[in-house]
Coordinates of C-alpha atoms and ligand atoms in Angstrom, one line a residue:
X316 CA -9.4 8.4 18.3
X317 CA -12.8 9.9 17.4
X318 CA -13.3 11.9 14.3
X319 CA -13.3 15.7 14.8
X320 CA -16.2 17.8 13.6
X321 CA -13.9 19.2 10.9
X322 CA -13.1 15.6 9.7
X323 CA -16.8 14.7 9.6
X324 CA -17.6 17.8 7.5
X325 CA -14.8 17.0 5.1
X326 CA -16.0 13.4 4.8
X327 CA -19.5 14.7 4.0
X328 CA -18.0 17.0 1.3
X329 CA -16.2 14.1 -0.2
X330 CA -19.3 12.0 -0.1
X331 CA -21.2 14.6 -2.0
X332 CA -18.8 14.2 -4.9
X333 CA -19.5 10.5 -5.3
X334 CA -21.7 9.0 -8.1
X335 CA -22.1 5.3 -9.0
X336 CA -21.0 6.0 -12.6
X337 CA -17.6 7.2 -11.5
X338 CA -14.1 5.6 -11.6
X339 CA -12.3 5.9 -8.3
X340 CA -8.5 5.5 -7.6
X341 CA -7.3 4.7 -4.1
X342 CA -3.6 5.0 -3.5
X343 CA -2.7 3.3 -0.2
X344 CA 0.3 2.9 2.0
X345 CA 1.5 1.5 5.3
X346 CA -0.8 3.9 7.2
X347 CA -3.9 1.9 6.1
X348 CA -2.4 -1.3 7.4
X349 CA -1.4 0.5 10.6
X350 CA -5.1 0.1 11.6
X351 CA -4.5 -3.7 11.3
X352 CA -1.7 -3.4 13.8
X353 CA 1.1 -3.5 11.3
X354 CA 4.0 -1.1 11.9
X355 CA 4.6 1.6 9.3
X356 CA 8.0 1.8 7.8
X357 CA 9.1 5.1 9.3
X358 CA 7.8 7.7 11.7
X359 CA 5.8 7.1 14.9
X360 CA 5.3 3.4 15.5
X361 CA 7.6 2.7 12.6
X362 CA 9.7 -0.5 12.3
X363 CA 12.9 1.5 11.6
X364 CA 14.1 4.8 12.9
X365 CA 15.2 7.1 10.1
X366 CA 18.9 7.1 9.7
X367 CA 19.6 4.4 12.4
X368 CA 22.0 1.8 11.0
X369 CA 21.1 -1.9 11.2
X370 CA 23.3 -4.2 13.3
X371 CA 25.1 -5.0 10.0
X372 CA 26.3 -1.4 9.9
X373 CA 24.4 -0.6 6.8
X374 CA 21.2 1.4 6.5
X375 CA 17.9 -0.4 6.3
X376 CA 17.6 0.7 2.6
X377 CA 20.9 -1.0 1.9
X378 CA 20.0 -4.1 3.8
X379 CA 16.8 -4.3 1.8
X380 CA 18.3 -3.6 -1.6
X381 CA 18.6 -5.7 -4.7
X382 CA 22.4 -5.3 -4.5
X383 CA 22.5 -6.8 -0.9
X384 CA 20.3 -9.6 -1.9
X385 CA 22.8 -10.6 -4.6
X386 CA 25.9 -10.2 -2.5
X387 CA 24.8 -11.2 1.0
X388 CA 21.3 -12.6 0.8
X389 CA 21.3 -13.7 4.5
X390 CA 21.4 -10.0 5.5
X391 CA 18.4 -9.1 3.3
X392 CA 16.5 -12.1 4.6
X393 CA 17.1 -11.2 8.2
X394 CA 15.1 -8.0 7.6
X395 CA 12.6 -9.7 5.4
X396 CA 11.9 -12.2 8.3
X397 CA 11.6 -9.2 10.7
X398 CA 9.1 -7.5 8.4
X399 CA 7.1 -10.7 7.9
X400 CA 7.0 -11.4 11.6
X401 CA 5.6 -7.9 12.3
X402 CA 2.9 -8.6 9.7
X403 CA 2.1 -12.2 10.6
X404 CA -1.6 -12.9 11.4
X405 CA -2.8 -9.4 10.6
X406 CA -6.3 -9.2 9.2
X407 CA -7.8 -6.6 6.9
X408 CA -9.4 -3.7 8.8
X409 CA -12.5 -1.7 8.1
X410 CA -10.6 0.5 5.7
X411 CA -9.6 -2.4 3.5
X412 CA -13.2 -3.7 3.7
X413 CA -14.7 -0.4 2.7
X414 CA -12.4 -0.1 -0.4
X415 CA -13.3 -3.7 -1.4
X416 CA -17.0 -3.1 -0.9
X417 CA -16.9 0.1 -3.0
X418 CA -15.9 -2.0 -6.0
X419 CA -19.5 -3.1 -6.1
X420 CA -20.9 0.4 -6.1
X421 CA -19.0 2.3 -8.7
X422 CA -18.3 1.9 -12.4
X423 CA -14.7 1.1 -11.4
X424 CA -12.5 1.2 -8.3
X425 CA -8.8 0.6 -8.6
X426 CA -6.3 0.4 -5.7
X427 CA -2.7 1.3 -6.2
X428 CA -0.9 0.0 -3.1
X429 CA 2.6 0.1 -1.8
X430 CA 1.7 -2.4 0.9
X431 CA 3.2 -5.9 0.5
X432 CA 1.0 -7.5 3.1
X433 CA -1.7 -8.8 0.8
X434 CA -4.5 -7.3 2.9
X435 CA -6.4 -5.7 0.0
X436 CA -6.7 -9.0 -1.7
X437 CA -7.7 -10.7 1.6
X438 CA -10.4 -8.1 2.0
X439 CA -11.8 -8.9 -1.4
X440 CA -10.5 -6.1 -3.6
X441 CA -10.1 -7.3 -7.2
X442 CA -8.6 -4.3 -9.0
X443 CA -5.3 -4.1 -7.2
X444 CA -2.0 -2.8 -8.5
X445 CA 0.4 -4.0 -5.7
X446 CA 3.3 -2.1 -7.2
X447 CA 5.8 -3.3 -4.6
X448 CA 4.7 -6.9 -4.7
X449 CA 3.6 -9.4 -2.0
X450 CA 5.8 -10.9 0.7
X451 CA 4.1 -14.2 0.5
X452 CA 5.0 -14.9 -3.1
X453 CA 8.5 -16.6 -3.1
X454 CA 10.6 -16.9 -6.2
X455 CA 13.9 -18.4 -7.1
X456 CA 16.7 -15.9 -8.0
X457 CA 17.9 -18.3 -10.7
X458 CA 15.2 -20.6 -12.2
X459 CA 11.4 -20.1 -12.6
X460 CA 10.4 -21.7 -9.3
X461 CA 7.5 -19.8 -7.6
X462 CA 5.4 -20.6 -4.6
X463 CA 2.9 -18.9 -2.3
X464 CA 3.5 -19.3 1.5
X465 CA 1.1 -18.5 4.3
X466 CA 3.9 -17.0 6.4
X467 CA 7.6 -17.4 7.0
X468 CA 7.3 -19.4 10.3
X469 CA 8.8 -22.5 8.7
X470 CA 11.3 -20.8 6.4
X471 CA 15.0 -21.1 7.3
X472 CA 17.1 -17.9 7.8
X473 CA 18.1 -18.1 4.1
X474 CA 15.5 -20.0 2.1
X475 CA 16.7 -21.8 -1.0
X476 CA 15.0 -22.9 -4.1
X477 CA 13.8 -26.5 -3.7
X478 CA 14.5 -27.3 -7.4
X479 CA 17.9 -25.7 -8.1
X480 CA 19.3 -24.6 -4.6
X481 CA 19.9 -21.0 -5.5
X482 CA 18.8 -18.3 -3.0
X483 CA 15.1 -17.7 -2.9
X484 CA 13.5 -14.2 -2.6
X485 CA 10.0 -12.8 -2.1
X486 CA 8.3 -11.2 -5.1
X487 CA 8.7 -7.7 -3.7
X488 CA 10.6 -4.7 -5.1
X489 CA 13.7 -4.1 -3.1
X490 CA 15.5 -0.8 -2.9
X491 CA 17.3 0.0 -6.1
X492 CA 15.2 -2.4 -8.2
X493 CA 13.0 -1.5 -11.1
X494 CA 9.2 -1.6 -10.8
X495 CA 7.4 -4.5 -12.4
X496 CA 6.7 -3.6 -16.0
X497 CA 3.3 -5.3 -16.3
X498 CA 2.0 -3.6 -13.2
X499 CA 3.2 -0.2 -14.4
X500 CA 1.5 -0.9 -17.7
X501 CA -1.8 -1.6 -15.9
X502 CA -1.4 1.6 -13.9
X503 CA -0.8 3.7 -17.0
X504 CA -3.6 2.0 -18.9
X505 CA -6.0 2.9 -16.0
X506 CA -4.7 6.4 -15.6
X507 CA -5.2 6.9 -19.4
X508 CA -8.8 5.7 -19.0
X509 CA -9.2 8.5 -16.4
X510 CA -10.5 8.7 -12.9
X511 CA -13.2 11.0 -11.3
X512 CA -11.8 11.1 -7.8
X513 CA -8.4 10.2 -6.5
X514 CA -7.9 9.3 -2.8
X515 CA -4.5 8.9 -1.1
X516 CA -4.8 6.9 2.1
X517 CA -2.1 6.4 4.7
X518 CA 0.9 7.1 2.6
X519 CA 3.8 9.5 3.1
X520 CA 3.9 9.5 -0.8
X521 CA 7.7 9.8 -0.9
X522 CA 7.9 7.8 -4.2
X523 CA 7.2 9.9 -7.3
X524 CA 5.0 7.2 -8.9
X525 CA 2.8 7.4 -5.8
X526 CA 2.6 11.2 -5.6
X527 CA 2.3 11.7 -9.4
X528 CA -1.2 10.4 -10.0
X529 CA -2.5 12.8 -7.2
X530 CA -0.6 15.7 -8.7
X531 CA -1.7 14.8 -12.2
X532 CA -5.4 14.6 -11.0
X533 CA -5.1 18.0 -9.4
X534 CA -3.7 19.6 -12.5
X535 CA -6.5 18.0 -14.5
X536 CA -9.1 19.5 -12.1
X537 CA -10.1 16.0 -10.8
X538 CA -11.0 16.1 -7.0
X539 CA -8.2 14.7 -4.8
X540 CA -8.5 13.5 -1.2
X541 CA -6.0 12.7 1.5
X542 CA -6.7 10.5 4.5
X543 CA -3.8 10.7 6.9
X544 CA -3.5 11.9 10.5
X545 CA -0.1 13.5 9.7
X546 CA 0.7 16.0 7.0
X547 CA 2.6 14.8 3.9
X548 CA 4.0 16.2 0.7
X549 CA 0.5 15.8 -0.7
X550 CA -1.3 17.7 2.0
X551 CA -1.1 21.1 0.4
X552 CA -1.9 19.7 -3.1
X553 CA -5.2 17.9 -2.3
X554 CA -8.7 19.5 -2.4
X555 CA -9.9 17.6 0.7
X556 CA -7.7 16.6 3.6
X557 CA -9.1 14.3 6.2
X558 CA -6.7 14.4 9.2
X559 CA -7.9 11.0 10.7
X560 CA -7.1 7.3 10.8
X561 CA -7.9 5.3 7.6
X562 CA -10.3 2.8 9.1
X563 CA -12.4 5.3 10.9
X564 CA -12.5 7.8 8.1
X565 CA -13.4 5.2 5.4
X566 CA -16.0 3.6 7.7
X567 CA -17.6 7.1 8.1
X568 CA -17.4 7.7 4.3
X569 CA -19.1 4.3 3.7
X570 CA -22.0 5.1 6.0
X571 CA -22.4 8.6 4.6
X572 CA -22.5 7.1 1.0
X573 CA -24.7 4.2 1.8
X574 CA -27.0 6.1 4.1
X575 CA -26.4 3.9 7.1
X576 CA -25.7 4.8 10.7
X577 CA -23.5 7.7 11.1
X578 CA -25.2 9.6 8.3
X579 CA -26.0 13.2 9.4
Ligands
NAD1501 P1 5.3 5.3 5.3 O1 5.7 4.4 6.5 O2 6.3 6.1 4.6 O3 4.1 6.3 5.7 C1 3.0 5.9 6.4 C2 2.0 7.0 6.4 O4 0.8 6.5 7.1 C3 2.5 8.2 7.2 O5 2.3 9.4 6.5 C4 1.6 8.2 8.5 O6 1.3 9.5 8.9 C5 0.3 7.5 8.0 N1 -0.5 6.9 9.0 C6 -0.1 6.3 10.2 N2 -1.1 5.8 10.8 C7 -2.2 5.9 10.0 C8 -3.6 5.6 10.1 N3 -4.1 4.9 11.1 N4 -4.4 6.0 9.1 C9 -4.0 6.6 8.0 N5 -2.6 7.0 7.9 C10 -1.8 6.7 8.9 O7 4.6 4.3 4.3 P2 4.4 4.3 2.8 O8 4.0 5.6 2.3 O9 3.5 3.1 2.5 O10 5.8 3.9 2.2 C11 6.7 3.0 2.9 C12 7.3 1.9 2.1 O11 7.5 0.8 3.0 C13 6.6 1.3 1.0 O12 7.6 1.0 0.0 C14 5.9 0.0 1.4 O13 6.1 -1.0 0.4 C15 6.7 -0.4 2.6 N6 5.9 -0.9 3.8 C16 4.8 -1.7 3.6 C17 4.1 -2.1 4.7 C18 2.9 -3.0 4.5 O14 2.9 -3.8 3.6 N7 1.9 -3.0 5.4 C19 4.4 -1.6 6.0 C20 5.5 -0.8 6.1 C21 6.3 -0.4 5.0
ZN1502 ZN1 15.7 -22.4 -8.6

């Protein structure tokens, strides 16, 4: 899908805001990884239809909840395996690469992501707050066992801790679970230090802690940008809305900023 003239104009306006001494905050969601071929959670091309019950007769949110993991871990793991299979072998796309490359061109670039696919890290970003965790980090639900796995191809339907035998789990935030305290502390520390531009990329921003930094920036008069082909709850709040795919829009922003091909 080519960028429209309106998107290109908007990207050039965003580019004109950018200075090397600034601090940028990217807030990313499943839409960024959609350009790596990963299904989003809901909506077009999503892994789950809103409201459709799972074959266990519960909603996907219940199947992927902390409560279900405690009571029937095999149910939660069935969907964890499904999500991991859908993500297996995915590579960072141009959007992840641009965000990582920008870290070398600004005073500071932070990425607050809801994605659990590890693609920001794989692309080389260093300042990442992966607030929902990472699927490839496996923990024991009882002892302090922890391991990194490349994928779930060799994991059994219900993986168990090799040292104590209790059910294992990925280090991700399941529905109904609290957010990790240390990651939240990092987020608030960085928000306190202030940002000059806040960009929301490929997220429906349904969670308050994802929408709030954008709304806070707007109320503080800090420029806000949304990159998303569909409208979201942030669309009317942001100063600049780029109605395009993440990889294409970020690639164009990179070229506009660095003066490479694609610069008008
Ligand atoms: P979401 O599925 O609710 O929303 C995705 C958004 O991306 C939508 O607004 C959609 O319009 C937009 N989008 C689709 N294609 C795009 C593209 N090419 N470029 C830019 N935007 C595009 O996702 P969310 O807001 O991240 O929240 C979903 C929850 O599900 C999160 O908790 C997240 O942890 C989890 N999740 C993670 C992954 C992943 O790790 N890749 C994938 C699916 C869901
Ligand atoms: Zn254990």
